[in-house]
Amino acid sequence: MAEGRREQPPHPLFSIPPASKRPCLRPAPRGPGPGPGHGSGLPNSRYRSPESLLDCAAKAVAEKWAFERVEERFERIPEPVQRRIVYWSFPRNEKEICMYSSFQCRVAGEEGPSAATGGAGVAGSGATTAGGSGGSTAGTTATVGAAGAVGTGDGLPFRRGIRLLETGCVENVLQVGFHLSGTVTEPTTSSEPEVTHKVAISFDRCKITSVTCGCGNRDIFYCAHVVALSLYRIRKPEQVKLRLPISETLFQMNRDQLQKLVQYLITAHHTEVLPTAQKLADEILSSNSEINQVHGAPDPTAGASIDDDNCWHLDEDQVREQVKQFLSQGGYYGSGKQLNSMFAKVREMLRMRDSNGARMLTLITEQFMADPRLSLWRQQGTGMTDKCRQLWDELGALWVCVVLNPHCKSEEKSGWLKQLKKWGDMDVCPLEDGNYGSELPNITNALPQSNLAQDSLSRPRRTVFSRAVEACDLHWQDSHLQRIISSDYYMSPSYQREGESLLFNPQGLPLWLDHVPTACARVDALRSHGYSREALRLAVAIINTLRLQQQRQMDIYKHQKKELLQRGVTSTTNLEGWVGHPLDPIGCLFTTLTETCRMDDDNNMDTGEGEPRPPVYHHVPVWGSPDGGESYLTLALEVALMGMGQQRIMPEGLYAQDKVCRNEEQIVVKLQELELDDLLVQTLRKQAIQLLEAGPFSGLGEVIHRESVPMHTFAKYLFSALLPHDADLAYKSHQQAPGSVGHPHHGISIVPSRYPRWFTLGHLESQQCELASTMLTAAKGDMLRLRTVLEAIQKNIHSSSLIFKLAQGAFKIATPADSPPDITLLNVALELGLQVMRMTLSTLNWRRREMVRWLVTCATEVGLRALVSILQSWYTLFTPTEATSIVAATVMSHNTILRLSLDYPQREELASCARTLALQCAMKDPQNCALSALTLCEKDHIAFETAYQIVIDAASTGMTYSQLFTIARYMEHRGYPLRSFKLASLAMTHLNLAYNQDTHPAINDVLWACALSHSLGKNELAAIIPLVVKSVHCATVLSDILRRCTMTAPGLAGIPGRRNSGKLMSTDKAPLRQLLDATISAYINTTHSRLTHISPRHYGEFIEFLSKARETFLLAQDGHIQFAQFIDNLKQIYKGKKKLMMLVRERFG
């Protein structure tokens, strides 16, 4: 594929490189002249000479060639040339060191305007070179300053390494061939003493291939000491002692010198190397030993061999261990964030074209597949958590990027395909859309419509790796595609621009006709692998294609509008939505385009400290745009609006639907970061108009499918963005957006076998509510627009709780604390509240009481007429109980009168309405409203009498004794004792108190009624005693009544016109004689009932009961005789209960 580059990036292999131990057969002969030594370099001056030809050549060789290839290619390599190759073989870019020592590494401005305006080539790993001859790299090395730390805090190895370097903790730095060593001292802290660590680094072709540090670091990142030594070598190369590979030095020694070297080495480290030295000596002296069969000897400082892999050092064991640990935490302790950071690290490696990216992703995937929760979830039939699903989605998307690498080798892709299929065939491998079958087209082609009605069992099993497997079939050899991504100037000749073309639009700009998510996956792959410019070109071609398709869809709709509106048939082409798609095509295009326009502070890197600042964008012109006024920023906005406005079918399954909602919100957040200037507003208006006119192809069009994804989130953004610039268009876009959620629209189902379940209905309804609330707030003060919004709400929102929420919000906005209320918005709030009352009148709603109270408050704020209106039409809004106990009571309260500042006629009008309501409610529901009606009518004699008569009429049929007793007590409290007596008598007729109900709640009411009758006089007492005898069968209650009636004389209430004799009443005469006989009879019956099932533990309690009975018997003239006979009967009947009868004899004889 033509990438517009003069050279292709290297192809590192897929394995970790060991330390170089290739045999060194002979050293290259020394060239003439001393050559640049370790201290060579340019003087520290402001002006520097251009690089020498030697350095230019040495840099290129050091980056691309293994040193063994250099030795084989040339018979004689001069020592100065060797030194320069060795010198330039160390990594030159601090960003690469940063990448392996922190989670994030994004240099400010790396995706800035230079990416758009520069050449087609994109620098790969290590492409930033050091300049200056003689070894100086100052001024040209890609350096990260002290303030440019990366990651999430000062604790990261990269930041700590910078501090160690800048505080002079790096010493004894020595470079021997391709090996760097030194010591790094950790300064003394409050808890730790000073510690010095020995650090060794091997490198090859500008990559660190192995590291060793005395600190014993166990992490996926290089430790701070390795970072400090590496940065020392990059920043201060002239201060590093540089020697050729040790084999070169040994070649220059004679026998005595070599013997002296070995003996001194053994003496210096005899405890460590003596056994090894002796073993090697024995093998060398043995002619048949294996060591003598190999020509030459290994040299760890001589660089890599031709066959060695050239990739950065990565600790595979630590990657596996950390992923396993994060997964075991199950989403707690920020493990999800850490795993996302590891995914970001993979993307960073891919962008640097580092082969460790795919290698690290393989290690991560292996641990994901080994997660024991997968089999547990499968056995239990439960879905994984939402956070886990998102991690798996990112894993699948990363593999698509990896296999779409435009420069990967065929054997690499074959290996990845084999591994992906192996993972996908495992039973525990998560499915693409959770536990539901997928109806989405695959990555290479769309499924035909006829296949949609197939049973779900016949659908192919699609896992999170399915799209990556399908992507392995894609290639980059298409000539048209190569021309698109390789040049900004690729256009069709002007004479070929007439008529239809599949390759170019009418303006001659190239198109890329492909399955949209697949095309965007190519863009993501290019961008992920560091081909930002190429990704940008393909993104523009895709957007031009989408524009052309949108225009053609609009033309089709215009010609068939009448027919489509009559038939109500929507588009059948958008089964696969772009928003919420596993490949996130809209997010990919938006990010690719906006990265080009992003402005960042110079000399700054993302440190992760403090709150992240919102991105700042500027316009970067698009080459070849028809009017010359387009920028990549306007294209980003346009494609986001296209994707969000696409009418698409709601996918099946909870997770798939949730992903749609989440993706919508993510795109809206990105859109809100754009500061809308004139150019962006023009794009916004143009696309909004097109979406409104696109008919069934748009979610804002005139024909909406009943299963299409609601547009409320998008419409809310569109309304808020358009309102300051074009209010009419903003409201017009709303009118077609807030349709009913989950309810039929125009159109018929295009998937006959499908029965969709809207798992995210609650979220969608809340978005619908937020849209309506936003519009109500914006329309404040404009009655016409408020009326339009109100009608849309009443038509489309069917949840009473959401409408109540809207009403509360409108009321709050309409009544600010520091300014007068807005009466127009208050009226809207009141209308919404009335609608809620009507909706919940006949249904159960736990917030109903709150809603009623709020409505009265809102009507009070609106004014007298609103209160009168709800009182007069109460039967359509409230239950009788609510109307009397809450509505009328609140309206007639003193606080309401003061709040409205009513004069006397107004108060009388309100009171008259409240009394009328009370009487109507009492007639309809006397049981629950009679007392409230009496209370409300107290100040009007006629109304009070009417309410009382309603109670009397209802007493014999529908009212309970407790309700009648309550009203009777109220009447006594209000000074109507005779009416109270009448109601109490009516209550007694409804009461039935059994012999064993001595704790019945009505006992107090019975005692109160008898006391009332006794206080009124002998006649009233004589009237109520028969009722008591008939209704009460509990002996203790009857004896209590009898005792109270004999303690005082009747008639103490002093009813006017009545005489009171002041004499106590006798139990031998009426009416107390009847009560006494009933009480004695109740004691006899109760005694027999208790003896039927009595147990020994209740004997004592029974004897006390008989004692109380004797007291009642003795009130009669012959009571002692009756009681003695009663006891004798008990002894005879229950003689079998010997112990009990013995107790009876002891007490009563």
XYZ file of N, CA and C in Angstrom, residues 98 101-102 144-166 224 227 231 605-609:
102
model
N 9.620 6.739 28.336
C 8.402 7.066 29.076
C 7.327 6.011 28.839
N 7.634 3.129 31.131
C 7.780 3.415 32.560
C 6.589 4.184 33.117
N 5.506 4.278 32.362
C 4.292 4.929 32.864
C 3.125 4.482 31.998
N 11.932 14.900 27.180
C 10.844 15.209 28.085
C 11.426 15.935 29.274
N 11.053 17.184 29.454
C 11.610 17.964 30.549
C 11.069 17.526 31.887
N 11.616 18.127 32.930
C 11.205 17.775 34.285
C 9.737 18.064 34.507
N 9.280 19.136 33.897
C 7.868 19.474 34.045
C 6.996 18.620 33.157
N 7.626 17.880 32.291
C 6.837 17.091 31.356
C 6.662 15.672 31.771
N 6.481 15.434 33.027
C 6.283 14.076 33.499
C 4.976 13.518 33.000
N 4.904 12.224 32.999
C 3.761 11.564 32.400
C 3.154 10.620 33.404
N 1.856 10.365 33.264
C 1.230 9.358 34.068
C 0.194 9.916 34.991
N 0.142 9.355 36.162
C -0.919 9.741 37.078
C -0.376 10.230 38.401
N 0.874 10.687 38.459
C 1.360 11.223 39.712
C 2.856 11.091 39.836
N 3.373 11.663 40.925
C 4.816 11.662 41.137
C 5.356 10.275 41.452
N 4.506 9.330 41.801
C 4.983 8.014 42.177
C 5.358 7.142 41.002
N 5.056 7.548 39.768
C 5.365 6.720 38.610
C 6.872 6.693 38.361
N 7.361 5.545 37.846
C 8.816 5.411 37.649
C 9.418 6.513 36.791
N 8.711 6.955 35.767
C 9.304 7.963 34.892
C 9.564 9.273 35.629
N 8.616 9.731 36.400
C 8.799 10.968 37.151
C 9.890 10.818 38.203
N 9.893 9.656 38.889
C 10.932 9.424 39.902
C 12.301 9.347 39.262
N 12.350 8.729 38.069
C 13.634 8.648 37.379
C 14.164 10.020 37.002
N 13.275 10.910 36.563
C 13.694 12.278 36.237
C 14.261 12.972 37.466
N 13.587 12.793 38.615
C 14.073 13.440 39.839
C 15.439 12.907 40.245
N 15.626 11.581 40.126
C 16.928 11.003 40.452
C 18.018 11.551 39.535
N 17.695 11.692 38.254
C 18.676 12.227 37.301
C 19.021 13.674 37.627
N 17.994 14.484 37.892
C 18.228 15.914 38.082
C 18.859 16.238 39.428
N 12.489 3.183 38.347
C 12.985 4.559 38.264
C 14.491 4.609 38.034
N 15.143 4.099 34.381
C 14.757 5.353 33.712
C 15.843 6.401 33.886
N 17.852 8.026 30.750
C 17.766 9.460 30.462
C 19.133 10.129 30.575
N 3.419 17.792 28.793
C 2.884 16.442 28.635
C 1.800 16.228 29.662
N 0.918 15.310 29.372
C -0.214 15.014 30.252
C 0.295 14.330 31.509
N 0.293 15.039 32.623
C 0.831 14.502 33.871
C -0.217 13.766 34.669
N -1.477 13.962 34.350
C -2.529 13.323 35.110
C -2.787 13.964 36.451
N -2.150 15.116 36.729
C -2.322 15.776 38.011
C -3.417 16.821 37.901
